[in-house]
Amino acid sequence: VYVDGKYHYVEFFSFLGITIANYHTFDTETWEEIGEGIPVDKTSIASDLAFDPVTQNVYGCFYNETGDGYMWGTLDLETGVSTKIEDLPMVLFAIGVDSKGDIYGIGGDGNLYEINKENGITTLVGATGVIPNYSQSGTFDPKTDKFYWAACLADETSALYEVNTSTGIATLISPFPDNEEITGIYIPAPAAEDGAPAAIENLTVTFTEGALTGNVGFTLPD
């Protein structure tokens, strides 16, 4: 999940019933890791995560403590530890939060659900028309409030879809050329509104010693 210039993820592997997982944070300007990976348990592993701009929480569909089901919860971005809110009846393969803080998820049955962030209750919106499988992700464009889904399907193909949050219908944008599985997708908010000028350049500030007035100079953008 992307939050405020940082990218957070959990990498893990399982072997003979043992799961080893580590939580990582990267700076998205330099793509250098911040600190070192933090060991976490299986309940920090999520099918997908999404940042809520209203509550400032990261919500997700996580493995439960026994690893045989899923739970709705939040992720602590400092520690990588999840906090359970409620059990989920199914896996949510792709989750997104719009600019108003409304949360949607695509279930393993191929339906779109609206999710109550406070109690994890899922409300059916409608069928997407495709059945997901494997690893994937969803996100809202913070500018348009459109929901995009990097879907990986049961027939082992993958593609980018736009999902109508009123009907649930998924509209194909484009197949992925090599059937990639893409997780953790995000769209950063624009730095400014359309038509806004670029930033100024060559800023200088000149004050004589002790003076409370002086000169500020800069180059206007084209």
Short mmCIF file of C-alpha atoms in Angstrom, two decimals:
data_model
loop_
_atom_site.label_atom_id
_atom_site.label_comp_id
_atom_site.label_asym_id
_atom_site.label_seq_id
_atom_site.Cartn_x
_atom_site.Cartn_y
_atom_site.Cartn_z
CA VAL A 1 0.00 0.00 0.00
CA TYR A 2 1.15 3.54 -0.82
CA VAL A 3 0.79 6.23 1.85
CA ASP A 4 2.27 9.73 1.74
CA GLY A 5 5.39 9.03 -0.29
CA LYS A 6 6.07 5.63 1.26
CA TYR A 7 5.36 2.14 -0.03
CA HIS A 8 4.62 -0.59 2.53
CA TYR A 9 4.48 -4.32 1.90
CA VAL A 10 4.86 -7.73 3.51
CA GLU A 11 6.96 -10.42 1.85
CA PHE A 12 6.54 -13.99 3.01
CA PHE A 13 7.00 -17.66 2.22
CA SER A 14 5.54 -20.83 3.65
CA PHE A 15 7.25 -24.19 3.99
CA LEU A 16 6.02 -27.36 5.73
CA GLY A 17 3.30 -25.42 7.52
CA ILE A 18 5.68 -22.68 8.74
CA THR A 19 5.17 -19.11 7.49
CA ILE A 20 7.98 -16.55 7.66
CA ALA A 21 7.01 -12.93 6.92
CA ASN A 22 8.72 -9.54 7.03
CA TYR A 23 7.32 -6.02 6.79
CA HIS A 24 9.12 -3.44 4.63
CA THR A 25 8.82 0.29 3.95
CA PHE A 26 10.35 2.08 0.95
CA ASP A 27 10.75 5.75 0.04
CA THR A 28 8.97 6.17 -3.33
CA GLU A 29 11.22 9.07 -4.37
CA THR A 30 14.44 7.05 -4.14
CA TRP A 31 13.07 3.49 -3.80
CA GLU A 32 15.50 2.95 -0.94
CA GLU A 33 14.34 0.90 2.03
CA ILE A 34 13.61 2.81 5.22
CA GLY A 35 15.12 0.81 8.08
CA GLU A 36 15.18 -2.97 7.93
CA GLY A 37 12.51 -5.58 7.43
CA ILE A 38 10.45 -6.22 10.57
CA PRO A 39 9.49 -9.84 11.34
CA VAL A 40 5.68 -10.23 11.55
CA ASP A 41 3.28 -13.14 11.87
CA LYS A 42 0.83 -14.49 9.29
CA THR A 43 -1.95 -12.11 10.36
CA SER A 44 0.03 -9.26 8.75
CA ILE A 45 -0.25 -10.96 5.35
CA ALA A 46 -3.06 -9.41 3.31
CA SER A 47 -4.66 -10.25 -0.01
CA ASP A 48 -4.84 -6.48 -0.59
CA LEU A 49 -4.49 -3.24 1.39
CA ALA A 50 -5.99 0.23 0.90
CA PHE A 51 -5.41 3.63 2.53
CA ASP A 52 -8.44 5.55 3.74
CA PRO A 53 -7.91 9.33 3.35
CA VAL A 54 -10.74 10.05 5.81
CA THR A 55 -9.66 8.00 8.83
CA GLN A 56 -5.97 7.85 7.78
CA ASN A 57 -6.12 4.09 8.42
CA VAL A 58 -4.88 1.28 6.20
CA TYR A 59 -7.55 -1.41 5.85
CA GLY A 60 -7.11 -4.89 4.45
CA CYS A 61 -8.21 -8.49 4.11
CA PHE A 62 -5.75 -10.49 6.25
CA TYR A 63 -5.16 -14.14 7.06
CA ASN A 64 -6.71 -15.08 10.40
CA GLU A 65 -4.64 -16.48 13.30
CA THR A 66 -5.08 -20.09 12.22
CA GLY A 67 -4.40 -19.36 8.55
CA ASP A 68 -7.56 -21.11 7.38
CA GLY A 69 -9.68 -18.01 6.77
CA TYR A 70 -9.70 -14.25 6.46
CA MET A 71 -10.39 -11.23 8.63
CA TRP A 72 -11.10 -7.55 8.08
CA GLY A 73 -8.66 -5.30 9.91
CA THR A 74 -6.19 -2.43 9.91
CA LEU A 75 -2.41 -2.35 9.50
CA ASP A 76 -0.08 -0.33 11.76
CA LEU A 77 2.38 1.35 9.39
CA GLU A 78 5.03 1.68 12.10
CA THR A 79 5.10 -1.96 13.19
CA GLY A 80 3.48 -3.91 10.35
CA VAL A 81 1.08 -5.49 12.85
CA SER A 82 -2.58 -5.99 11.93
CA THR A 83 -5.54 -5.41 14.23
CA LYS A 84 -8.61 -7.57 13.67
CA ILE A 85 -12.00 -5.91 13.28
CA GLU A 86 -14.11 -8.91 12.23
CA ASP A 87 -13.94 -12.26 10.45
CA LEU A 88 -14.73 -12.25 6.74
CA PRO A 89 -16.85 -14.90 5.00
CA MET A 90 -14.51 -14.95 1.99
CA VAL A 91 -11.29 -13.57 0.64
CA LEU A 92 -11.37 -10.07 -0.85
CA PHE A 93 -8.93 -10.12 -3.74
CA ALA A 94 -8.93 -6.38 -4.48
CA ILE A 95 -9.77 -3.46 -2.16
CA GLY A 96 -10.05 0.27 -2.79
CA VAL A 97 -11.10 3.38 -0.86
CA ASP A 98 -12.57 6.39 -2.67
CA SER A 99 -12.03 10.04 -1.75
CA LYS A 100 -15.07 10.02 0.55
CA GLY A 101 -13.75 7.06 2.54
CA ASP A 102 -16.15 4.48 1.08
CA ILE A 103 -14.51 1.06 0.77
CA TYR A 104 -15.13 -1.56 -1.92
CA GLY A 105 -13.76 -5.05 -2.39
CA ILE A 106 -13.96 -7.80 -4.99
CA GLY A 107 -14.70 -11.20 -3.48
CA GLY A 108 -13.57 -14.63 -4.55
CA ASP A 109 -17.00 -15.11 -6.10
CA GLY A 110 -16.36 -12.32 -8.59
CA ASN A 111 -18.82 -9.91 -6.96
CA LEU A 112 -18.17 -6.33 -5.89
CA TYR A 113 -19.02 -5.53 -2.28
CA GLU A 114 -19.18 -2.33 -0.28
CA ILE A 115 -17.42 -2.83 3.05
CA ASN A 116 -18.31 -1.21 6.34
CA LYS A 117 -14.90 -0.14 7.60
CA GLU A 118 -15.99 -0.17 11.25
CA ASN A 119 -17.38 -3.69 11.46
CA GLY A 120 -16.29 -5.48 8.27
CA ILE A 121 -19.85 -6.18 7.08
CA THR A 122 -19.97 -6.67 3.30
CA THR A 123 -22.92 -5.50 1.19
CA LEU A 124 -23.34 -6.88 -2.33
CA VAL A 125 -23.17 -4.31 -5.12
CA GLY A 126 -23.19 -6.63 -8.13
CA ALA A 127 -21.30 -9.12 -10.25
CA THR A 128 -18.13 -7.97 -12.02
CA GLY A 129 -18.59 -10.58 -14.74
CA VAL A 130 -15.17 -12.18 -14.16
CA ILE A 131 -13.87 -14.60 -11.53
CA PRO A 132 -10.57 -13.73 -9.77
CA ASN A 133 -7.83 -16.06 -8.63
CA TYR A 134 -4.17 -15.77 -7.54
CA SER A 135 -2.61 -12.44 -6.45
CA GLN A 136 -4.00 -9.06 -7.58
CA SER A 137 -5.01 -5.60 -6.42
CA GLY A 138 -7.38 -2.66 -6.79
CA THR A 139 -7.19 1.09 -6.26
CA PHE A 140 -9.17 4.28 -6.74
CA ASP A 141 -7.90 7.20 -8.79
CA PRO A 142 -8.08 10.00 -6.18
CA LYS A 143 -8.78 12.56 -8.89
CA THR A 144 -11.65 10.82 -10.72
CA ASP A 145 -12.85 8.37 -8.02
CA LYS A 146 -12.78 5.58 -10.59
CA PHE A 147 -11.99 2.09 -9.30
CA TYR A 148 -9.29 0.19 -11.18
CA TRP A 149 -8.58 -3.51 -10.81
CA ALA A 150 -5.38 -5.29 -11.83
CA ALA A 151 -7.17 -8.61 -12.11
CA CYS A 152 -5.73 -12.10 -12.31
CA LEU A 153 -8.41 -14.55 -13.36
CA ALA A 154 -9.25 -18.19 -12.85
CA ASP A 155 -8.35 -18.98 -16.48
CA GLU A 156 -4.77 -17.79 -15.72
CA THR A 157 -5.07 -14.59 -17.76
CA SER A 158 -4.75 -11.09 -16.31
CA ALA A 159 -5.89 -7.61 -17.29
CA LEU A 160 -6.66 -4.09 -16.13
CA TYR A 161 -10.36 -3.35 -15.57
CA GLU A 162 -12.42 -0.37 -14.49
CA VAL A 163 -15.14 -1.41 -12.03
CA ASN A 164 -18.44 0.47 -11.80
CA THR A 165 -19.09 0.93 -8.06
CA SER A 166 -22.81 1.42 -8.66
CA THR A 167 -23.38 -1.83 -10.58
CA GLY A 168 -20.26 -3.92 -9.97
CA ILE A 169 -19.68 -4.43 -13.71
CA ALA A 170 -16.00 -4.64 -14.70
CA THR A 171 -15.06 -3.12 -18.07
CA LEU A 172 -11.88 -4.35 -19.73
CA ILE A 173 -9.27 -1.64 -20.33
CA SER A 174 -6.44 -3.84 -21.56
CA PRO A 175 -5.03 -7.36 -21.10
CA PHE A 176 -1.59 -7.58 -19.51
CA PRO A 177 0.78 -8.78 -22.26
CA ASP A 178 2.42 -11.59 -20.26
CA ASN A 179 -0.42 -12.35 -17.84
CA GLU A 180 1.40 -10.62 -14.97
CA GLU A 181 0.12 -10.80 -11.40
CA ILE A 182 0.26 -7.23 -10.10
CA THR A 183 -0.24 -6.45 -6.41
CA GLY A 184 -0.22 -3.23 -4.41
CA ILE A 185 -1.25 -0.92 -7.26
CA TYR A 186 -1.81 2.74 -6.43
CA ILE A 187 -2.42 6.10 -8.12
CA PRO A 188 -0.89 9.11 -6.33
CA ALA A 189 -3.01 12.22 -5.94
CA PRO A 190 -2.05 15.00 -8.38
CA ALA A 191 0.29 17.66 -7.01
CA ALA A 192 -2.08 20.39 -8.19
CA GLU A 193 -5.35 20.95 -10.03
CA ASP A 194 -5.47 20.93 -13.84
CA GLY A 195 -4.32 24.26 -15.23
CA ALA A 196 -2.28 25.21 -12.19
CA PRO A 197 1.14 26.69 -13.00
CA ALA A 198 4.37 24.85 -12.38
CA ALA A 199 6.46 25.72 -9.35
CA ILE A 200 8.64 28.83 -9.34
CA GLU A 201 12.39 28.49 -9.77
CA ASN A 202 15.56 30.32 -8.70
CA LEU A 203 14.11 31.57 -5.41
CA THR A 204 16.30 34.18 -3.67
CA VAL A 205 15.70 36.09 -0.45
CA THR A 206 17.81 39.17 0.40
CA PHE A 207 17.61 40.94 3.75
CA THR A 208 20.25 43.22 5.19
CA GLU A 209 21.38 42.20 8.65
CA GLY A 210 18.74 43.01 11.26
CA ALA A 211 16.19 44.25 8.72
CA LEU A 212 12.55 43.14 8.76
CA THR A 213 12.01 44.05 5.12
CA GLY A 214 13.91 42.87 2.08
CA ASN A 215 13.68 41.47 -1.43
CA VAL A 216 12.34 38.14 -2.66
CA GLY A 217 13.03 37.12 -6.24
CA PHE A 218 12.12 34.14 -8.38
CA THR A 219 11.59 33.03 -11.96
CA LEU A 220 7.97 32.55 -13.02
CA PRO A 221 7.15 29.27 -14.81
CA ASP A 222 6.34 29.27 -18.50
#
